[in-house]
Amino acid sequence: MEAWKNKVLNSLDGVKKVGPPEGNLLKIKEKIKERKSKEIHKQQSQWMPVAAVIVMLLCANVFVVSNYFSYQNDMEQVSDSYSDMISDFNIYE
């Protein structure tokens, strides 16, 4: 059993070590820089839809609140005119 292990381990003695081509490290570094710049650009562009939705919600809320207050003013005017009509008829006296 020992001889078999030694034979297998010794069979790798004459093998040359393989290394990457010299230009590959630079290519890898350039690709990493490109990916980082794309990620930064992507992160910046992801905030635009979020900001647009927030602005739309704010505008919708302002619209609803302004309509609510104008409706309240209209209802006060209508109730004032009804109270004048009802007081003239003296229904409950």
XYZ file of N, CA and C in Angstrom:
279
model
N 0.824 -1.192 0.000
C 0.000 0.000 0.000
C 0.867 1.254 0.000
N 1.949 1.237 0.781
C 2.860 2.371 0.843
C 3.537 2.612 -0.497
N 3.881 1.546 -1.188
C 4.554 1.684 -2.475
C 3.637 2.354 -3.485
N 2.385 2.036 -3.448
C 1.417 2.632 -4.382
C 1.293 4.136 -4.128
N 1.213 4.540 -2.859
C 1.115 5.960 -2.519
C 2.363 6.709 -2.969
N 3.518 6.126 -2.693
C 4.773 6.775 -3.084
C 4.889 6.878 -4.596
N 4.432 5.859 -5.302
C 4.496 5.877 -6.762
C 3.634 7.011 -7.315
N 2.439 7.183 -6.757
C 1.535 8.238 -7.220
C 2.116 9.609 -6.899
N 2.616 9.777 -5.698
C 3.170 11.071 -5.306
C 4.438 11.402 -6.086
N 5.262 10.418 -6.374
C 6.504 10.647 -7.115
C 6.252 10.850 -8.603
N 5.097 10.482 -9.089
C 4.825 10.649 -10.518
C 4.685 12.128 -10.886
N 4.478 12.975 -9.912
C 4.330 14.406 -10.177
C 5.647 15.163 -10.102
N 6.743 14.492 -9.877
C 8.029 15.171 -9.705
C 8.496 15.887 -10.967
N 8.328 15.336 -12.116
C 8.848 15.929 -13.341
C 7.902 16.908 -14.025
N 6.754 17.173 -13.453
C 5.749 18.023 -14.090
C 6.123 19.492 -13.894
N 5.989 20.268 -14.975
C 6.260 21.705 -14.894
C 5.080 22.415 -14.236
N 5.390 23.429 -13.469
C 4.328 24.237 -12.889
C 3.746 25.135 -13.977
N 2.471 25.248 -13.952
C 1.790 26.062 -14.956
C 1.429 27.395 -14.317
N 1.694 28.444 -15.034
C 1.336 29.784 -14.560
C 0.474 30.478 -15.596
N -0.196 31.513 -15.189
C -1.044 32.241 -16.134
C -0.191 33.039 -17.110
N -0.711 33.303 -18.273
C 0.012 34.178 -19.195
C 0.224 35.551 -18.547
N 1.249 36.237 -18.962
C 1.643 37.474 -18.292
C 0.593 38.579 -18.402
N -0.140 38.650 -19.466
C -1.117 39.717 -19.652
C -2.446 39.480 -18.955
N -2.657 38.282 -18.464
C -3.964 37.962 -17.874
C -4.253 38.743 -16.598
N -3.260 38.966 -15.771
C -3.485 39.691 -14.528
C -3.987 41.108 -14.818
N -3.395 41.746 -15.814
C -3.845 43.098 -16.175
C -5.272 43.078 -16.715
N -5.579 42.063 -17.522
C -6.939 41.951 -18.063
C -7.954 41.750 -16.946
N -7.606 40.918 -15.983
C -8.514 40.660 -14.861
C -8.735 41.936 -14.058
N -7.666 42.685 -13.788
C -7.799 43.937 -13.042
C -8.665 44.944 -13.799
N -8.499 45.014 -15.112
C -9.313 45.927 -15.919
C -10.787 45.534 -15.875
N -11.067 44.244 -15.963
C -12.457 43.783 -15.898
C -13.077 44.095 -14.539
N -12.291 43.953 -13.477
C -12.797 44.280 -12.138
C -13.128 45.762 -12.053
N -12.260 46.619 -12.592
C -12.530 48.062 -12.587
C -13.791 48.387 -13.379
N -13.965 47.736 -14.531
C -15.159 47.968 -15.351
C -16.418 47.564 -14.592
N -16.381 46.429 -13.930
C -17.555 45.971 -13.177
C -17.883 46.927 -12.037
N -16.854 47.393 -11.341
C -17.091 48.328 -10.236
C -17.710 49.623 -10.752
N -17.216 50.118 -11.882
C -17.775 51.364 -12.415
C -19.215 51.155 -12.876
N -19.520 49.987 -13.425
C -20.898 49.694 -13.822
C -21.799 49.576 -12.599
N -21.287 48.965 -11.527
C -22.078 48.818 -10.306
C -22.375 50.173 -9.690
N -21.393 51.063 -9.687
C -21.608 52.403 -9.136
C -22.650 53.134 -9.961
N -22.543 53.039 -11.278
C -23.521 53.689 -12.157
C -24.904 53.090 -11.949
N -24.970 51.775 -11.777
C -26.250 51.096 -11.568
C -26.873 51.530 -10.248
N -26.059 51.664 -9.198
C -26.577 52.085 -7.899
C -27.131 53.500 -7.976
N -26.476 54.376 -8.716
C -26.957 55.745 -8.851
C -28.261 55.775 -9.624
N -28.385 54.964 -10.634
C -29.599 54.983 -11.449
C -30.767 54.298 -10.748
N -30.512 53.487 -9.742
C -31.600 52.827 -9.027
C -32.337 53.798 -8.117
N -31.728 54.900 -7.741
C -32.393 55.867 -6.871
C -33.377 56.740 -7.631
N -33.214 56.857 -8.929
C -34.095 57.724 -9.712
C -35.551 57.266 -9.666
N -35.870 56.002 -9.900
C -37.275 55.590 -9.803
C -37.837 55.762 -8.398
N -37.020 55.526 -7.399
C -37.483 55.697 -6.017
C -37.815 57.155 -5.760
N -36.957 58.046 -6.210
C -37.208 59.477 -6.033
C -38.453 59.903 -6.803
N -38.645 59.361 -7.995
C -39.827 59.703 -8.789
C -41.108 59.254 -8.092
N -41.096 58.085 -7.508
C -42.281 57.585 -6.796
C -42.573 58.453 -5.581
N -41.538 58.855 -4.861
C -41.736 59.712 -3.688
C -42.334 61.049 -4.099
N -41.829 61.631 -5.180
C -42.366 62.908 -5.660
C -43.820 62.748 -6.084
N -44.134 61.656 -6.760
C -45.523 61.433 -7.184
C -46.447 61.275 -5.978
N -46.005 60.566 -4.957
C -46.817 60.407 -3.749
C -47.038 61.742 -3.045
N -46.002 62.556 -2.977
C -46.153 63.868 -2.355
C -47.138 64.734 -3.130
N -47.033 64.720 -4.455
C -47.961 65.506 -5.278
C -49.395 65.007 -5.111
N -49.568 63.710 -5.069
C -50.913 63.158 -4.894
C -51.477 63.547 -3.534
N -50.650 63.514 -2.503
C -51.118 63.902 -1.170
C -51.499 65.373 -1.122
N -50.710 66.227 -1.744
C -51.038 67.656 -1.780
C -52.352 67.863 -2.514
N -52.552 67.165 -3.601
C -53.792 67.282 -4.370
C -54.996 66.847 -3.532
N -54.878 65.730 -2.853
C -55.987 65.212 -2.044
C -56.301 66.158 -0.887
N -55.292 66.646 -0.220
C -55.515 67.549 0.915
C -56.147 68.851 0.449
N -55.683 69.398 -0.665
C -56.268 70.654 -1.153
C -57.723 70.444 -1.565
N -58.039 69.333 -2.187
C -59.429 69.051 -2.546
C -60.283 68.835 -1.304
N -59.733 68.228 -0.290
C -60.473 67.993 0.951
C -60.863 69.326 1.588
N -59.922 70.261 1.651
C -60.228 71.548 2.273
C -61.208 72.359 1.436
N -61.115 72.283 0.114
C -62.089 73.008 -0.709
C -63.473 72.375 -0.560
N -63.539 71.067 -0.398
C -64.810 70.381 -0.177
C -65.407 70.810 1.163
N -64.565 70.926 2.179
C -65.044 71.368 3.491
C -65.611 72.778 3.413
N -64.957 73.657 2.671
C -65.451 75.026 2.515
C -66.792 75.031 1.793
N -66.926 74.205 0.773
C -68.194 74.117 0.041
C -69.301 73.601 0.952
N -68.995 72.612 1.767
C -70.003 72.053 2.670
C -70.439 73.077 3.717
N -69.515 73.902 4.180
C -69.877 74.943 5.143
C -70.818 75.959 4.505
N -70.560 76.317 3.260
C -71.430 77.271 2.569
C -72.814 76.673 2.356
N -72.866 75.409 1.991
C -74.150 74.749 1.764
C -74.920 74.647 3.077
N -74.244 74.267 4.149
C -74.935 74.136 5.433
C -75.419 75.495 5.930
N -74.679 76.565 5.650
C -75.138 77.907 6.022
C -76.405 78.272 5.267
N -76.463 77.949 3.984
C -77.655 78.287 3.204
C -78.850 77.442 3.646
N -78.629 76.187 4.021
C -79.723 75.355 4.514
C -80.234 75.858 5.864
N -79.338 76.287 6.705
C -79.784 76.773 8.015
C -80.638 78.026 7.860
N -80.316 78.861 6.891
C -81.155 80.033 6.629
C -82.531 79.605 6.147
N -82.604 78.615 5.290
C -83.888 78.149 4.770
C -84.724 77.518 5.876
N -84.100 76.732 6.707
C -84.830 76.040 7.764
C -85.322 77.029 8.817
N -84.541 78.027 9.139
C -84.962 78.991 10.157
C -86.142 79.831 9.673
N -86.273 80.011 8.360
C -87.402 80.783 7.831
C -88.711 80.019 7.969
N -88.680 78.728 7.873
C -89.914 77.944 7.921
C -90.370 77.639 9.343
N -89.498 77.775 10.286
C -89.828 77.504 11.688
C -90.531 76.159 11.844
N -89.930 75.129 11.367
C -90.527 73.803 11.366
C -90.654 73.243 12.773
N -89.701 73.475 13.616
C -89.658 72.801 14.911
C -90.223 73.645 16.049
N -90.875 74.719 15.794
C -91.440 75.537 16.872
C -92.906 75.293 17.025
